[in-house]
């Protein structure tokens, strides 16, 4: 495992979420879903909804109006039977039918307006939620991303939030409509016949008992479904981003089998979730039909025996019994949808509740960092039993070039991760211009730092936009000047669209060396006081290395530079070379001073081994 892979990740990130540094635990990318307070989660979702009070008021108003129109229908049907059909008043029947037609058309229009406004409310709500989640991602420390699966994090921002969106779009209006319909139906049923109302109420205990038993299972299965979906997304993201490696080692079939295994787990828990939640509708329909049959039987007996009940009242009552039972069924079904949304929202809020690296009070902001850096007895570890750095002490004067060399896993990358505060020291002090970096504003500190990494990362967009990423307020002339200093201008102008050439995903339409030159141009544009070069030329050919080395010399002029290198030929002019091994600083000095230590010196041995290999 390379230093980048090993030293940038805590031991438990590689061993699993069990005891740090030990094997076992759940598979990579699997995040344990902890049960949380459902009421608190719903309250937080409601707080997002409540940001649109005016639109919600319109939704409430039109939903209540729609429910009231629906309640008027069965009553008018009863009136039509008793007052017009039985007496044979066809003129009156036509008149009341026209009234009912106008009422139903108005109901349709009201429902459409309510649905339109609610769609807007739900989409704006999830827009705010998704924006807050993405902003939270930007504020989380690098350590968080080193220990999480990218695809699983993406799933929270897409699938989980979309699940919340779909539920909001359906549930809010449905809950209000069901509540108004339930209360309205009960009041009208009581006014029509107390006896028939009591018969209708027999179904309620059965509905409540059935709902309670089904809901117990749905919450468990829906949360499991969301978790497995996150694992599947993580696996897909890993495989697609590493497609070249998969093909090179002929692991297409292996990855397909792994995908099928994870997909099968999602399929199993998904089937259970859908079957259990799907039981709600049939069970409630059976209970409602039983209630309908009882009301029809009792109502018919009362009509035959002249029990103060007319045929029209029985027909109206049968319609109201359906309307009375329907909200109970819908509330039960909505509960299932809400459970699914809560499962997704809990995963989103789990991330949003994590401490941001910017949560603390902002530190000091120096007007301009000169570039003096000092490490004083710095120690760092993920696991106390396995230290990564032990008592590292050195000082870099402004404008000096400091080279970090040593075998893989020595702790070189960890030093720059501590300097950039991607991680914080376990003990000891790091100062910049005699100020502890712990007291400096983290955002301000990083503005003074520039990095050129071994893995040259570019973003989707134009070349001009990628270079301007170093300083967003830079003009086009400044962008092009930075590219000229980085020896990138010539190849950029040979491209079909020049600086406006759109890069494909991860810069696939450029060579690695060209991407590296762009990252150097980006660093030049940022004008940092302290520069970090991490194996910037390790993956390029000799000619491209020459261009990159020339660009880096331009970049390092007047700046304190930390250079991590395996090719010792590139750092012989360094002001100080730090030789590291097993997390300890074993030797430091100039190239000549370290060679003067002779065969007993570690740097001497490393240099001669490379020299003999070159010969």
Short mmCIF file of N, CA and C in Angstrom, two decimals, residues 253-325:
data_model
loop_
_atom_site.label_atom_id
_atom_site.label_comp_id
_atom_site.label_asym_id
_atom_site.label_seq_id
_atom_site.Cartn_x
_atom_site.Cartn_y
_atom_site.Cartn_z
N UNK A 253 -15.72 -10.11 -14.51
CA UNK A 253 -16.65 -11.13 -14.02
C UNK A 253 -16.73 -11.10 -12.49
N UNK A 254 -15.58 -10.89 -11.84
CA UNK A 254 -15.57 -10.82 -10.38
C UNK A 254 -16.42 -9.66 -9.88
N UNK A 255 -16.25 -8.48 -10.51
CA UNK A 255 -17.03 -7.31 -10.10
C UNK A 255 -18.51 -7.49 -10.39
N UNK A 256 -18.81 -8.20 -11.49
CA UNK A 256 -20.21 -8.48 -11.81
C UNK A 256 -20.84 -9.35 -10.75
N UNK A 257 -20.08 -10.36 -10.29
CA UNK A 257 -20.57 -11.25 -9.24
C UNK A 257 -20.77 -10.46 -7.94
N UNK A 258 -19.79 -9.59 -7.62
CA UNK A 258 -19.91 -8.77 -6.41
C UNK A 258 -21.12 -7.85 -6.48
N UNK A 259 -21.34 -7.28 -7.67
CA UNK A 259 -22.52 -6.42 -7.85
C UNK A 259 -23.81 -7.21 -7.63
N UNK A 260 -23.84 -8.43 -8.19
CA UNK A 260 -25.05 -9.25 -8.04
C UNK A 260 -25.31 -9.59 -6.57
N UNK A 261 -24.23 -9.81 -5.81
CA UNK A 261 -24.40 -10.14 -4.39
C UNK A 261 -25.01 -8.96 -3.63
N UNK A 262 -24.44 -7.77 -3.87
CA UNK A 262 -24.98 -6.59 -3.18
C UNK A 262 -26.38 -6.27 -3.67
N UNK A 263 -26.58 -6.41 -4.98
CA UNK A 263 -27.90 -6.14 -5.56
C UNK A 263 -28.93 -7.13 -5.03
N UNK A 264 -28.50 -8.36 -4.80
CA UNK A 264 -29.42 -9.38 -4.28
C UNK A 264 -29.84 -9.03 -2.86
N UNK A 265 -28.91 -8.49 -2.07
CA UNK A 265 -29.27 -8.06 -0.72
C UNK A 265 -30.30 -6.94 -0.77
N UNK A 266 -30.08 -5.97 -1.70
CA UNK A 266 -31.05 -4.88 -1.87
C UNK A 266 -32.38 -5.43 -2.34
N UNK A 267 -32.33 -6.39 -3.25
CA UNK A 267 -33.56 -7.00 -3.77
C UNK A 267 -34.34 -7.69 -2.65
N UNK A 268 -33.61 -8.42 -1.78
CA UNK A 268 -34.27 -9.16 -0.70
C UNK A 268 -34.96 -8.22 0.28
N UNK A 269 -34.22 -7.21 0.76
CA UNK A 269 -34.81 -6.30 1.73
C UNK A 269 -35.86 -5.43 1.07
N UNK A 270 -35.67 -5.11 -0.24
CA UNK A 270 -36.66 -4.31 -0.96
C UNK A 270 -37.97 -5.06 -1.12
N UNK A 271 -37.89 -6.35 -1.43
CA UNK A 271 -39.11 -7.17 -1.56
C UNK A 271 -39.85 -7.22 -0.23
N UNK A 272 -39.09 -7.43 0.84
CA UNK A 272 -39.73 -7.49 2.17
C UNK A 272 -40.42 -6.17 2.49
N UNK A 273 -39.73 -5.06 2.19
CA UNK A 273 -40.30 -3.74 2.49
C UNK A 273 -41.57 -3.50 1.69
N UNK A 274 -41.54 -3.85 0.40
CA UNK A 274 -42.70 -3.60 -0.45
C UNK A 274 -43.85 -4.55 -0.14
N UNK A 275 -43.52 -5.82 0.19
CA UNK A 275 -44.59 -6.78 0.51
C UNK A 275 -45.30 -6.36 1.79
N UNK A 276 -44.50 -6.03 2.81
CA UNK A 276 -45.11 -5.66 4.09
C UNK A 276 -45.92 -4.37 3.95
N UNK A 277 -45.34 -3.37 3.28
CA UNK A 277 -46.08 -2.12 3.11
C UNK A 277 -47.27 -2.31 2.19
N UNK A 278 -47.13 -3.22 1.21
CA UNK A 278 -48.24 -3.50 0.29
C UNK A 278 -49.40 -4.22 0.94
N UNK A 279 -49.15 -4.83 2.09
CA UNK A 279 -50.24 -5.53 2.80
C UNK A 279 -51.27 -4.55 3.35
N UNK A 280 -50.83 -3.30 3.55
CA UNK A 280 -51.71 -2.33 4.19
C UNK A 280 -52.98 -2.10 3.37
N UNK A 281 -52.82 -1.92 2.07
CA UNK A 281 -53.99 -1.65 1.22
C UNK A 281 -55.02 -2.77 1.24
N UNK A 282 -54.63 -4.01 0.92
CA UNK A 282 -55.60 -5.11 0.93
C UNK A 282 -56.26 -5.32 2.28
N UNK A 283 -55.48 -5.23 3.36
CA UNK A 283 -56.06 -5.44 4.69
C UNK A 283 -57.10 -4.36 4.99
N UNK A 284 -56.76 -3.11 4.69
CA UNK A 284 -57.70 -2.03 4.97
C UNK A 284 -58.93 -2.12 4.06
N UNK A 285 -58.74 -2.54 2.81
CA UNK A 285 -59.89 -2.72 1.91
C UNK A 285 -60.83 -3.79 2.43
N UNK A 286 -60.25 -4.87 2.95
CA UNK A 286 -61.09 -5.94 3.49
C UNK A 286 -61.90 -5.44 4.67
N UNK A 287 -61.25 -4.67 5.55
CA UNK A 287 -61.96 -4.14 6.72
C UNK A 287 -63.04 -3.15 6.29
N UNK A 288 -62.73 -2.30 5.31
CA UNK A 288 -63.72 -1.32 4.82
C UNK A 288 -64.90 -2.01 4.15
N UNK A 289 -64.62 -3.05 3.37
CA UNK A 289 -65.71 -3.79 2.70
C UNK A 289 -66.59 -4.49 3.72
N UNK A 290 -65.96 -5.00 4.79
CA UNK A 290 -66.75 -5.62 5.86
C UNK A 290 -67.68 -4.59 6.49
N UNK A 291 -67.14 -3.39 6.75
CA UNK A 291 -67.95 -2.32 7.32
C UNK A 291 -69.07 -1.92 6.35
N UNK A 292 -68.74 -1.84 5.05
CA UNK A 292 -69.73 -1.48 4.03
C UNK A 292 -70.89 -2.48 4.01
N UNK A 293 -70.55 -3.76 4.08
CA UNK A 293 -71.58 -4.80 4.05
C UNK A 293 -72.47 -4.72 5.28
N UNK A 294 -71.88 -4.48 6.45
CA UNK A 294 -72.67 -4.38 7.69
C UNK A 294 -73.61 -3.19 7.63
N UNK A 295 -73.11 -2.05 7.13
CA UNK A 295 -73.95 -0.84 7.04
C UNK A 295 -75.10 -1.08 6.06
N UNK A 296 -74.81 -1.73 4.93
CA UNK A 296 -75.87 -2.01 3.94
C UNK A 296 -76.93 -2.91 4.53
N UNK A 297 -76.49 -3.92 5.29
CA UNK A 297 -77.45 -4.87 5.88
C UNK A 297 -78.30 -4.19 6.94
N UNK A 298 -77.65 -3.49 7.87
CA UNK A 298 -78.38 -2.83 8.95
C UNK A 298 -79.25 -1.70 8.39
N UNK A 299 -78.72 -0.93 7.42
CA UNK A 299 -79.49 0.16 6.83
C UNK A 299 -80.71 -0.35 6.08
N UNK A 300 -80.53 -1.45 5.33
CA UNK A 300 -81.67 -2.03 4.62
C UNK A 300 -82.74 -2.53 5.58
N UNK A 301 -82.32 -3.16 6.67
CA UNK A 301 -83.28 -3.65 7.67
C UNK A 301 -84.05 -2.48 8.28
N UNK A 302 -83.34 -1.34 8.55
CA UNK A 302 -84.00 -0.17 9.14
C UNK A 302 -85.00 0.46 8.18
N UNK A 303 -84.67 0.46 6.86
CA UNK A 303 -85.62 1.01 5.88
C UNK A 303 -86.88 0.15 5.82
N UNK A 304 -86.68 -1.17 5.77
CA UNK A 304 -87.83 -2.07 5.70
C UNK A 304 -88.72 -1.97 6.92
N UNK A 305 -88.10 -1.64 8.06
CA UNK A 305 -88.87 -1.58 9.31
C UNK A 305 -89.22 -0.15 9.71
N UNK A 306 -89.09 0.79 8.76
CA UNK A 306 -89.46 2.19 8.99
C UNK A 306 -88.82 2.76 10.26
N UNK A 307 -87.50 2.57 10.38
CA UNK A 307 -86.75 3.04 11.55
C UNK A 307 -86.20 4.46 11.33
N UNK A 308 -87.03 5.35 10.81
CA UNK A 308 -86.66 6.75 10.63
C UNK A 308 -85.44 6.92 9.70
N UNK A 309 -85.24 6.00 8.78
CA UNK A 309 -84.13 6.06 7.84
C UNK A 309 -84.69 5.85 6.44
N UNK A 310 -84.36 6.76 5.51
CA UNK A 310 -84.84 6.64 4.14
C UNK A 310 -83.78 5.97 3.28
N UNK A 311 -84.20 5.61 2.05
CA UNK A 311 -83.26 4.99 1.10
C UNK A 311 -82.12 5.97 0.78
N UNK A 312 -82.46 7.24 0.61
CA UNK A 312 -81.44 8.25 0.30
C UNK A 312 -80.42 8.38 1.41
N UNK A 313 -80.89 8.31 2.67
CA UNK A 313 -79.95 8.41 3.80
C UNK A 313 -79.02 7.21 3.82
N UNK A 314 -79.55 6.02 3.53
CA UNK A 314 -78.70 4.82 3.52
C UNK A 314 -77.65 4.91 2.42
N UNK A 315 -78.08 5.38 1.22
CA UNK A 315 -77.12 5.52 0.12
C UNK A 315 -76.04 6.55 0.47
N UNK A 316 -76.49 7.69 1.03
CA UNK A 316 -75.50 8.70 1.45
C UNK A 316 -74.57 8.12 2.52
N UNK A 317 -75.16 7.36 3.44
CA UNK A 317 -74.36 6.80 4.53
C UNK A 317 -73.33 5.81 4.00
N UNK A 318 -73.74 5.01 3.02
CA UNK A 318 -72.78 4.07 2.43
C UNK A 318 -71.61 4.81 1.78
N UNK A 319 -71.92 5.92 1.11
CA UNK A 319 -70.84 6.72 0.51
C UNK A 319 -69.94 7.33 1.59
N UNK A 320 -70.58 7.82 2.66
CA UNK A 320 -69.78 8.42 3.74
C UNK A 320 -68.96 7.36 4.48
N UNK A 321 -69.50 6.15 4.57
CA UNK A 321 -68.73 5.09 5.22
C UNK A 321 -67.46 4.78 4.43
N UNK A 322 -67.59 4.85 3.09
CA UNK A 322 -66.40 4.67 2.24
C UNK A 322 -65.43 5.83 2.47
N UNK A 323 -65.98 7.04 2.53
CA UNK A 323 -65.12 8.20 2.75
C UNK A 323 -64.53 8.19 4.16
N UNK A 324 -65.26 7.60 5.11
CA UNK A 324 -64.77 7.50 6.47
C UNK A 324 -63.65 6.46 6.58
N UNK A 325 -63.82 5.36 5.83
CA UNK A 325 -62.81 4.30 5.87
C UNK A 325 -61.58 4.64 5.04
#
